[in-house]
Short mmCIF file of C-alpha atoms in Angstrom, two decimals:
data_model
loop_
_atom_site.label_atom_id
_atom_site.label_comp_id
_atom_site.label_asym_id
_atom_site.label_seq_id
_atom_site.Cartn_x
_atom_site.Cartn_y
_atom_site.Cartn_z
CA MET V 1 88.53 92.90 120.75
CA SER V 2 87.06 96.09 119.79
CA LEU V 3 84.43 96.45 117.08
CA LEU V 4 86.98 98.17 114.77
CA PRO V 5 90.19 96.25 115.23
CA SER V 6 93.66 97.94 115.45
CA VAL V 7 96.51 96.57 113.32
CA LEU V 8 100.25 96.91 113.64
CA PHE V 9 102.52 95.69 110.87
CA VAL V 10 106.16 94.68 111.78
CA CYS V 11 109.25 94.06 109.69
CA LEU V 12 112.78 94.34 110.51
CA GLY V 13 113.61 98.12 109.90
CA ASN V 14 110.16 99.72 109.21
CA ILE V 15 111.24 101.36 106.06
CA CYS V 16 110.22 98.96 103.19
CA ARG V 17 107.77 95.96 103.87
CA SER V 18 105.82 97.13 106.92
CA PRO V 19 105.06 100.70 105.78
CA LEU V 20 103.89 99.25 102.42
CA ALA V 21 101.74 96.71 104.29
CA GLU V 22 100.40 99.65 106.38
CA ALA V 23 99.76 101.63 103.20
CA ALA V 24 97.84 98.60 101.54
CA PHE V 25 95.80 97.89 104.55
CA ARG V 26 94.90 101.49 105.01
CA ALA V 27 93.78 101.64 101.32
CA ALA V 28 91.76 98.54 101.67
CA ALA V 29 90.09 99.84 104.86
CA ASP V 30 89.40 103.25 103.13
CA GLU V 31 87.79 101.47 100.19
CA ARG V 32 85.29 99.84 102.69
CA GLY V 33 84.77 103.25 104.51
CA LEU V 34 86.45 101.99 107.71
CA ARG V 35 88.37 104.24 110.01
CA LEU V 36 90.73 101.71 111.81
CA THR V 37 93.90 102.29 113.84
CA ILE V 38 96.63 101.07 111.68
CA ASP V 39 100.47 101.66 112.08
CA SER V 40 103.65 99.82 111.29
CA ALA V 41 106.97 99.38 113.32
CA GLY V 42 110.30 97.60 113.07
CA LEU V 43 111.93 95.16 115.38
CA GLY V 44 115.20 97.25 115.12
CA GLY V 45 115.48 100.95 116.04
CA TRP V 46 118.22 101.92 113.61
CA HIS V 47 115.94 103.71 111.19
CA ALA V 48 113.66 105.41 113.87
CA GLY V 49 112.44 108.65 112.68
CA GLU V 50 113.35 108.13 108.97
CA ALA V 51 110.91 108.10 106.10
CA PRO V 52 110.24 104.93 104.10
CA ASP V 53 112.89 103.84 101.57
CA PRO V 54 112.45 105.89 98.45
CA ARG V 55 111.86 102.91 96.53
CA ALA V 56 108.93 101.99 98.79
CA GLN V 57 107.64 105.48 98.50
CA GLU V 58 107.73 105.22 94.64
CA VAL V 59 105.83 101.96 94.45
CA ALA V 60 103.15 103.33 96.92
CA ARG V 61 103.01 106.54 94.91
CA ALA V 62 102.56 104.51 91.66
CA ASN V 63 99.39 102.96 93.38
CA GLY V 64 98.03 106.40 94.37
CA ILE V 65 99.23 106.40 97.92
CA ASP V 66 101.55 108.83 99.56
CA ILE V 67 103.67 107.33 102.26
CA SER V 68 106.35 110.11 102.44
CA HIS V 69 104.99 111.25 105.88
CA TYR V 70 105.32 107.87 107.54
CA ARG V 71 108.23 107.61 110.01
CA ALA V 72 110.03 104.53 111.21
CA ARG V 73 109.69 103.47 114.85
CA GLN V 74 110.65 100.44 116.85
CA VAL V 75 108.09 98.05 118.18
CA VAL V 76 107.63 98.38 121.93
CA ARG V 77 106.10 95.92 124.45
CA LYS V 78 103.07 98.39 124.98
CA ASP V 79 102.10 97.76 121.27
CA PHE V 80 100.90 94.32 122.30
CA SER V 81 98.26 95.88 124.42
CA LEU V 82 97.36 98.73 122.20
CA PHE V 83 96.69 96.75 119.06
CA ASP V 84 94.39 93.81 118.39
CA HIS V 85 96.62 92.30 115.67
CA VAL V 86 100.32 92.46 115.37
CA VAL V 87 101.25 91.14 111.89
CA ALA V 88 104.80 90.10 111.00
CA LEU V 89 106.16 90.15 107.52
CA ASP V 90 108.29 87.04 107.86
CA LEU V 91 108.86 84.13 110.24
CA ASP V 92 112.02 85.60 111.85
CA ASN V 93 109.90 88.79 112.81
CA LEU V 94 107.09 86.47 114.00
CA VAL V 95 109.47 84.58 116.22
CA ALA V 96 110.88 87.70 117.73
CA LEU V 97 107.55 89.25 118.30
CA ARG V 98 106.49 86.03 120.16
CA GLU V 99 109.42 86.44 122.40
CA LEU V 100 108.82 90.06 122.94
CA ARG V 101 105.05 89.85 123.58
CA PRO V 102 104.08 90.05 127.24
CA GLN V 103 102.02 87.09 128.46
CA SER V 104 98.99 89.31 129.41
CA ALA V 105 98.92 91.17 126.04
CA ARG V 106 95.79 90.93 124.02
CA ALA V 107 97.31 91.12 120.44
CA ARG V 108 96.89 88.27 118.06
CA LEU V 109 100.09 87.52 116.28
CA SER V 110 100.19 86.29 112.66
CA LEU V 111 102.27 86.32 109.38
CA LEU V 112 100.69 88.65 106.82
CA LEU V 113 100.57 86.07 104.05
CA ASP V 114 98.80 83.52 106.46
CA HIS V 115 95.69 85.54 105.41
CA VAL V 116 96.05 84.68 101.79
CA PRO V 117 94.83 81.13 100.91
CA GLY V 118 97.71 78.88 99.62
CA ARG V 119 100.36 81.38 101.07
CA GLU V 120 100.20 80.47 104.71
CA GLY V 121 103.63 80.39 106.34
CA GLN V 122 105.24 82.32 103.58
CA ALA V 123 107.22 85.53 104.13
CA VAL V 124 106.82 88.77 102.23
CA SER V 125 110.22 88.97 100.67
CA ASP V 126 112.51 91.92 101.88
CA PRO V 127 113.00 94.10 98.69
CA TYR V 128 115.82 96.16 100.33
CA TYR V 129 118.72 94.66 98.52
CA SER V 130 116.74 94.32 95.25
CA GLY V 131 115.81 96.76 92.48
CA PRO V 132 112.39 98.20 91.68
CA GLU V 133 111.13 94.79 90.68
CA GLY V 134 111.45 93.64 94.21
CA PHE V 135 109.33 96.46 95.50
CA LEU V 136 106.69 95.63 92.91
CA THR V 137 106.58 92.12 94.23
CA THR V 138 106.34 93.11 97.85
CA TRP V 139 103.54 95.62 96.86
CA SER V 140 101.62 92.70 95.30
CA ASP V 141 102.29 90.48 98.42
CA VAL V 142 101.21 93.15 100.94
CA THR V 143 98.14 94.10 98.95
CA ALA V 144 96.92 90.45 98.81
CA GLY V 145 97.64 89.98 102.57
CA ALA V 146 95.95 93.33 103.38
CA ASP V 147 92.92 92.21 101.54
CA GLY V 148 92.91 88.88 103.14
CA LEU V 149 93.47 90.20 106.68
CA LEU V 150 90.79 92.70 106.47
CA THR V 151 88.29 90.27 105.20
CA LYS V 152 89.15 87.74 107.93
CA ILE V 153 88.98 90.19 110.95
CA LEU V 154 85.73 91.70 109.75
CA ALA V 155 84.10 88.37 109.18
CA PRO V 156 81.33 87.59 111.75
CA ALA V 157 82.67 85.53 114.70
#
């Protein structure tokens, strides 16, 4: 693994949870003065090229982060060699990523909330079918997960 690890966040469509996780992790890294390779993707490609959901953009903007320039993309097998960490937002995504991951890939797979003490094995809920309150909950979860993940991967081995 490189000195400055690279991280890919993955949810189903890459318009709600994973771009918010990318934004939260990017903000946490920036606070520490770190320039990491950070991206997000979706298991499905039906939103490829689209900006994040307007509600995701709003909650990010309310927290001082502009994600309007993010564009959805589908995860590809090469990602498992390009990134040190591929982080799923729920268990179904994690299972699918394990099936997609080439055996020779270097990426470590995990759930985002596995990096929050007491939240191991939990999913970041998908806010797509909810109102603004769902996106606030998702932001809270991805922020906690981002902080936990950054602390863990920067800790001495």
